[in-house]
Amino acid sequence: MDKLLCLLEKYRCHLNRGNRSSVDFLRDNYSEYISDVKAALSPKDNQLVGAEMCKMVSEQIDTIEKNASLLIEVLELYNKGRIVLASQKAFEVFENMKPQLMQRYSGAYRQEAYFRIRSVNDNNPFTLNRKELFHIPFSKNYLVGTERYSMPGHPCLYLASQAELCWYECGKPEKFALSRFDIPQSEDNYMKFIDFSEKLMPLMHSFFCWFHNEEDVEQVRKYLLKYICTYPLRAACSIVVEHPGSRFVEEYTIPQLLLQWVLNDRDFDGIRYESCNSSDEVKCLGGHNLVLVTNNFDKDGYDVNLRANIKVGEPAVFDINSININPNLKDCLMGRDIKEDPFLWGLEDSPNNFEKI
């Protein structure tokens, strides 16, 4: 396999910083990455992607180094409490990287189903209706905590492409409400995302096939170049949280600033991203998450654009303590507890009687 393609295998996400700060971890990670990119530029080590691909990457090395250095500066400024200056510098980096950012249009390859769940318990009762599964209204923004891409007090709509992924992301609740969502995915009505969702190991093999079989190899080269150039930003947005539930989550600094830039840029509806949940189950799932920005709230506190364009299915309640498995599926458990296998709960059969809220 060509050395440039092997970068995708080595520099996958789900990054663990351990006991190092995000600054120290990313500084070392970026240094190693840039050294590996430089070492991978020989045409003799890239017989498939070719000398032209090596030249394209070589011409971007200085830019990759500059953007990586600026991201470190952003974190250092933020840690010193210089939030305004950190934000300005972050926006500068994002603007510089914008031409190389991976972009995805909803429904571009195939239409996706999306889901959202809310845990149900004695401390979290709510009226079971579609609105309760939408984003928290701005009138109740005091309930909005810090999330990977959204800041406290500013509601966003988070969705997942798999109901099972929702369950893992929500902390595996025993009882929960689940709704299926319908987002615009047609040729004349779609949403546009910054895309960090591709699983890089399978993508490496896809590039291997594309370089062999595609007629327009130049487009394939440009596609690969985007991944190589934007790795520093994807890495900064993909660090696994070391202290879940803490008041300040340093791993969220760059992704939250990125979403603020998306709010100001207005070319994107949100970010499509691979889950950074550290569980082995999530790492094996093929799904992705969406975070949709909110900007202009109506009198009920809901985003005008999202309310006008997104439909929600009727919520269904699941209690994993009372799930009865189909007798024909018992062999699939292979001795496992049914409560630990959400793929056998029938979550995908949640109602698709979509309505706007």
Coordinates of C-alpha atoms in Angstrom, one line a residue:
M1 CA 0.0 0.0 0.0
D2 CA 1.3 3.5 -0.9
K3 CA 2.7 5.4 2.1
L4 CA 0.4 8.4 1.5
L5 CA -2.6 6.0 1.7
C6 CA -1.2 4.4 4.9
L7 CA -1.5 7.8 6.6
L8 CA -5.3 7.2 6.8
E9 CA -4.7 3.9 8.6
K10 CA -2.3 5.3 11.2
Y11 CA -4.0 8.6 11.8
R12 CA -7.6 7.5 12.6
C13 CA -9.5 9.3 15.2
H14 CA -10.9 8.3 18.7
L15 CA -7.7 9.9 20.0
N16 CA -6.9 9.3 23.7
R17 CA -4.8 12.0 25.4
G18 CA -4.3 10.1 28.6
N19 CA -2.9 12.2 31.4
R20 CA -1.5 14.8 29.0
S21 CA -3.2 18.1 28.4
S22 CA -4.9 18.5 25.0
V23 CA -2.2 21.1 24.1
D24 CA 0.7 18.7 24.8
F25 CA -1.1 15.7 23.2
L26 CA -1.9 17.5 20.0
R27 CA 1.5 19.2 19.8
D28 CA 3.2 15.7 19.8
N29 CA 0.5 14.2 17.5
Y30 CA 0.9 17.0 14.9
S31 CA 4.7 16.8 15.0
E32 CA 4.6 13.1 14.4
Y33 CA 1.9 13.5 11.7
I34 CA 3.8 16.1 9.7
S35 CA 7.1 14.1 10.0
D36 CA 5.2 11.1 8.6
V37 CA 3.7 13.1 5.8
K38 CA 7.1 14.4 4.8
A39 CA 8.6 10.9 4.9
A40 CA 5.8 9.6 2.7
L41 CA 6.3 11.9 -0.2
S42 CA 8.7 9.9 -2.3
P43 CA 7.1 8.8 -5.7
K44 CA 8.9 5.4 -5.4
D45 CA 6.8 4.8 -2.2
N46 CA 3.6 5.8 -4.0
Q47 CA 3.4 3.9 -7.2
L48 CA -0.4 3.9 -7.2
V49 CA -1.3 7.5 -6.3
G50 CA 1.6 8.7 -8.4
A51 CA 4.2 11.5 -8.5
E52 CA 1.6 14.1 -9.1
M53 CA -0.1 13.3 -5.8
C54 CA 3.2 13.5 -4.0
K55 CA 3.7 17.0 -5.6
M56 CA 0.3 18.1 -4.5
V57 CA 0.8 17.1 -0.9
S58 CA 4.4 18.6 -0.9
E59 CA 3.0 22.0 -1.9
Q60 CA 0.6 21.9 1.1
I61 CA 3.1 21.0 3.8
D62 CA 3.8 24.5 4.9
T63 CA 0.0 25.2 5.2
I64 CA -0.6 22.0 7.2
E65 CA 2.2 23.0 9.6
K66 CA 0.9 26.6 9.9
N67 CA -2.7 25.5 10.6
A68 CA -1.5 22.9 13.1
S69 CA 0.6 25.5 14.9
L70 CA -2.3 28.0 15.0
L71 CA -4.7 25.4 16.5
I72 CA -2.2 24.9 19.3
E73 CA -2.0 28.7 19.8
V74 CA -5.8 28.7 20.0
L75 CA -5.8 26.2 22.8
E76 CA -3.0 28.0 24.7
L77 CA -4.9 31.3 24.4
Y78 CA -8.1 29.7 25.6
N79 CA -6.3 28.1 28.6
K80 CA -5.0 31.6 29.6
G81 CA -8.6 33.0 29.6
R82 CA -8.0 35.0 26.4
I83 CA -11.3 33.7 24.9
V84 CA -11.9 36.5 22.4
L85 CA -8.4 36.3 20.9
A86 CA -8.6 32.5 20.9
S87 CA -11.9 32.7 19.0
Q88 CA -10.5 35.2 16.4
K89 CA -7.5 33.0 15.8
A90 CA -9.6 29.9 15.5
F91 CA -11.9 31.6 13.0
E92 CA -8.8 32.5 11.0
V93 CA -7.7 28.9 10.9
F94 CA -11.1 27.6 9.9
E95 CA -11.4 30.2 7.1
N96 CA -7.9 29.2 5.8
M97 CA -9.0 25.5 5.8
K98 CA -12.4 26.1 4.3
P99 CA -11.4 25.3 0.7
Q100 CA -10.0 21.9 1.9
L101 CA -12.8 21.0 4.3
M102 CA -14.7 17.8 3.4
Q103 CA -18.3 18.7 2.6
R104 CA -21.3 16.4 2.5
Y105 CA -24.7 17.1 1.1
S106 CA -27.6 15.2 2.8
G107 CA -28.9 12.5 0.5
A108 CA -25.9 12.8 -1.8
Y109 CA -25.2 9.0 -2.0
R110 CA -28.3 7.6 -0.3
Q111 CA -31.0 8.8 1.9
E112 CA -30.3 8.3 5.6
A113 CA -32.6 7.6 8.6
Y114 CA -31.9 9.7 11.7
F115 CA -32.8 9.2 15.3
R116 CA -32.8 10.9 18.7
I117 CA -33.6 9.5 22.1
R118 CA -34.3 10.9 25.6
S119 CA -33.9 8.9 28.8
V120 CA -37.0 8.4 30.8
N121 CA -36.9 8.1 34.6
D122 CA -38.6 9.5 37.7
N123 CA -36.3 12.5 37.7
N124 CA -36.8 13.2 34.0
P125 CA -40.5 12.8 33.3
F126 CA -41.9 14.6 30.2
T127 CA -45.0 14.6 28.0
L128 CA -44.4 12.1 25.2
N129 CA -44.7 14.2 22.1
R130 CA -42.6 15.1 19.1
K131 CA -41.5 18.5 20.5
E132 CA -39.9 16.8 23.5
L133 CA -37.5 15.0 21.1
F134 CA -36.6 18.1 19.2
H135 CA -33.8 20.5 20.4
I136 CA -34.3 22.1 23.8
P137 CA -36.2 25.4 23.1
F138 CA -34.3 28.6 23.7
S139 CA -36.8 29.6 26.3
K140 CA -35.3 26.7 28.4
N141 CA -31.7 27.3 27.5
Y142 CA -30.8 27.0 31.1
L143 CA -31.1 23.2 30.6
V144 CA -28.5 23.2 27.8
G145 CA -25.2 21.8 29.0
T146 CA -21.9 21.6 27.3
E147 CA -21.7 19.2 24.3
R148 CA -18.8 18.3 21.9
Y149 CA -19.9 20.9 19.4
S150 CA -22.3 23.2 21.3
M151 CA -21.7 25.6 24.1
P152 CA -23.7 25.8 27.4
G153 CA -26.9 27.7 26.9
H154 CA -27.0 27.4 23.1
P155 CA -29.3 24.6 22.0
C156 CA -28.4 22.5 18.9
L157 CA -30.1 19.5 17.4
Y158 CA -28.1 16.3 17.7
L159 CA -29.1 13.3 15.6
A160 CA -27.5 9.9 14.9
S161 CA -27.8 7.7 11.8
Q162 CA -28.4 4.6 14.0
A163 CA -30.9 4.2 16.8
E164 CA -28.4 1.9 18.6
L165 CA -25.7 4.7 18.3
C166 CA -28.2 7.1 20.0
W167 CA -28.5 4.6 22.9
Y168 CA -24.7 4.3 23.4
E169 CA -24.2 8.1 23.1
C170 CA -27.0 8.7 25.7
G171 CA -25.2 6.5 28.3
K172 CA -27.2 3.3 27.7
P173 CA -30.4 4.3 29.6
E174 CA -32.7 1.5 30.8
K175 CA -35.8 3.4 29.7
F176 CA -36.0 5.9 26.9
A177 CA -38.1 7.6 24.3
L178 CA -37.0 7.3 20.6
S179 CA -38.0 9.2 17.6
R180 CA -37.1 8.8 13.9
F181 CA -36.3 12.1 12.1
D182 CA -36.7 13.1 8.5
I183 CA -34.3 15.7 7.2
P184 CA -34.2 17.3 3.7
Q185 CA -32.4 14.9 1.4
S186 CA -33.7 15.7 -2.1
E187 CA -32.0 17.2 -5.1
D188 CA -33.7 20.6 -4.6
N189 CA -33.9 20.5 -0.8
Y190 CA -30.9 19.4 1.1
M191 CA -28.5 20.2 4.0
K192 CA -24.8 20.9 3.8
F193 CA -22.3 19.7 6.4
I194 CA -18.7 19.8 7.2
D195 CA -17.9 16.1 7.1
F196 CA -15.7 14.3 9.7
S197 CA -17.8 11.1 9.5
E198 CA -15.8 8.8 7.3
K199 CA -14.2 5.8 8.9
L200 CA -10.6 6.2 7.7
M201 CA -9.6 2.6 7.6
P202 CA -12.3 1.6 5.1
L203 CA -11.7 4.9 3.2
M204 CA -8.0 3.9 2.7
H205 CA -9.2 0.8 0.9
S206 CA -11.7 2.8 -1.1
F207 CA -8.9 5.1 -2.3
F208 CA -7.0 2.0 -3.3
C209 CA -9.9 0.9 -5.5
W210 CA -10.6 4.4 -6.9
F211 CA -7.0 4.9 -8.0
H212 CA -7.2 1.6 -9.8
N213 CA -10.6 2.1 -11.4
E214 CA -11.8 5.7 -11.6
E215 CA -11.3 7.5 -14.9
D216 CA -11.0 10.9 -13.3
V217 CA -8.0 10.2 -11.2
E218 CA -7.4 14.0 -10.7
Q219 CA -10.6 14.2 -8.7
V220 CA -9.6 11.3 -6.6
R221 CA -6.2 13.0 -5.8
K222 CA -8.0 16.2 -4.8
Y223 CA -10.2 14.1 -2.5
L224 CA -7.3 12.4 -0.8
L225 CA -5.5 15.8 -0.5
K226 CA -8.4 17.2 1.5
Y227 CA -8.1 14.4 4.1
I228 CA -4.3 14.9 4.4
C229 CA -4.6 18.7 4.7
T230 CA -7.5 18.8 7.3
Y231 CA -6.3 16.1 9.6
P232 CA -5.1 18.6 12.3
L233 CA -8.6 20.0 12.6
R234 CA -10.3 16.6 12.6
A235 CA -7.9 15.4 15.3
A236 CA -8.6 18.4 17.5
C237 CA -12.3 17.7 17.2
S238 CA -12.0 14.0 17.9
I239 CA -10.2 13.6 21.3
V240 CA -12.0 11.2 23.6
V241 CA -13.2 12.9 26.8
E242 CA -11.1 11.9 29.8
H243 CA -13.5 13.3 32.5
P244 CA -17.1 12.8 31.3
G245 CA -19.6 15.0 33.1
S246 CA -17.1 17.5 34.3
R247 CA -18.0 21.2 34.3
F248 CA -15.3 22.1 31.8
V249 CA -14.4 19.7 29.1
E250 CA -11.1 20.8 27.4
E251 CA -11.6 18.3 24.6
Y252 CA -14.6 20.4 23.4
T253 CA -12.7 23.7 23.0
I254 CA -11.9 23.4 19.2
P255 CA -15.2 21.7 18.1
Q256 CA -17.2 24.3 20.0
L257 CA -15.3 27.1 18.3
L258 CA -15.8 25.4 15.0
L259 CA -19.5 25.3 15.4
Q260 CA -19.5 29.0 16.3
W261 CA -17.7 29.6 13.1
V262 CA -20.3 27.6 11.2
L263 CA -23.0 29.8 12.8
N264 CA -21.2 32.9 11.4
D265 CA -20.2 31.4 8.1
R266 CA -23.8 30.4 7.1
D267 CA -22.5 28.1 4.2
F268 CA -23.2 25.0 6.4
D269 CA -26.2 23.6 8.3
G270 CA -24.0 21.8 10.7
I271 CA -21.3 19.1 11.2
R272 CA -21.5 15.4 10.4
Y273 CA -19.0 13.5 12.5
E274 CA -17.8 10.1 13.7
S275 CA -18.7 9.4 17.3
C276 CA -15.9 10.0 19.8
N277 CA -17.4 7.7 22.4
S278 CA -14.7 5.5 23.8
S279 CA -16.7 2.3 24.0
D280 CA -15.6 -0.6 21.8
E281 CA -19.2 -1.1 20.7
V282 CA -19.4 2.4 19.3
K283 CA -16.1 2.1 17.6
C284 CA -17.4 -0.9 15.7
L285 CA -20.6 0.8 14.5
G286 CA -20.7 2.2 11.1
G287 CA -23.0 5.2 11.9
H288 CA -22.4 8.9 12.3
N289 CA -23.8 11.9 14.2
L290 CA -25.1 15.2 13.0
V291 CA -25.1 18.4 15.0
L292 CA -27.5 21.0 13.3
V293 CA -27.0 24.6 14.2
T294 CA -29.7 26.9 15.5
N295 CA -29.7 30.6 14.8
N296 CA -33.1 32.3 14.5
F297 CA -35.7 31.2 17.2
D298 CA -39.4 31.6 16.9
K299 CA -41.8 32.6 19.7
D300 CA -41.8 29.0 21.0
G301 CA -38.0 28.9 21.2
Y302 CA -37.4 26.6 18.3
D303 CA -35.1 27.3 15.3
V304 CA -37.2 28.6 12.5
N305 CA -35.2 26.8 9.7
L306 CA -35.1 23.5 11.5
R307 CA -38.7 23.6 12.4
A308 CA -39.7 24.4 8.8
N309 CA -37.6 21.6 7.2
I310 CA -37.3 18.7 9.7
K311 CA -40.1 16.2 10.4
V312 CA -40.3 14.0 13.5
G313 CA -41.8 10.6 14.0
E314 CA -44.1 9.8 16.9
P315 CA -41.9 8.9 19.9
A316 CA -41.9 5.3 21.1
V317 CA -40.9 4.2 24.6
F318 CA -38.5 1.3 25.2
D319 CA -37.7 -0.3 28.5
I320 CA -34.9 -2.8 28.2
N321 CA -36.0 -4.6 31.4
S322 CA -39.2 -5.8 29.7
I323 CA -38.0 -6.5 26.2
N324 CA -39.3 -9.8 24.8
I325 CA -37.0 -11.2 22.1
N326 CA -38.4 -12.8 19.0
P327 CA -37.9 -16.6 19.5
N328 CA -36.3 -16.7 16.0
L329 CA -33.5 -14.4 17.2
K330 CA -32.5 -16.2 20.4
D331 CA -29.6 -17.9 18.7
C332 CA -28.2 -14.5 17.8
L333 CA -27.6 -13.7 21.5
M334 CA -25.0 -16.5 21.8
G335 CA -25.3 -16.3 25.6
R336 CA -25.3 -12.6 25.9
D337 CA -27.8 -10.6 28.0
I338 CA -30.5 -9.2 25.8
K339 CA -30.2 -5.9 27.7
E340 CA -26.7 -5.5 26.2
D341 CA -27.6 -6.1 22.6
P342 CA -29.7 -3.1 21.3
F343 CA -29.6 -4.5 17.7
L344 CA -32.2 -7.1 18.8
W345 CA -34.7 -4.6 20.4
G346 CA -36.4 -3.5 17.2
L347 CA -35.3 0.1 17.5
E348 CA -35.2 0.6 13.8
D349 CA -39.0 -0.1 13.6
S350 CA -39.8 3.1 15.4
P351 CA -42.7 5.0 13.8
N352 CA -42.0 6.9 10.6
N353 CA -45.3 8.9 10.6
F354 CA -43.4 12.1 10.2
E355 CA -44.8 15.5 11.1
K356 CA -43.4 19.0 11.6
I357 CA -43.5 20.1 15.2

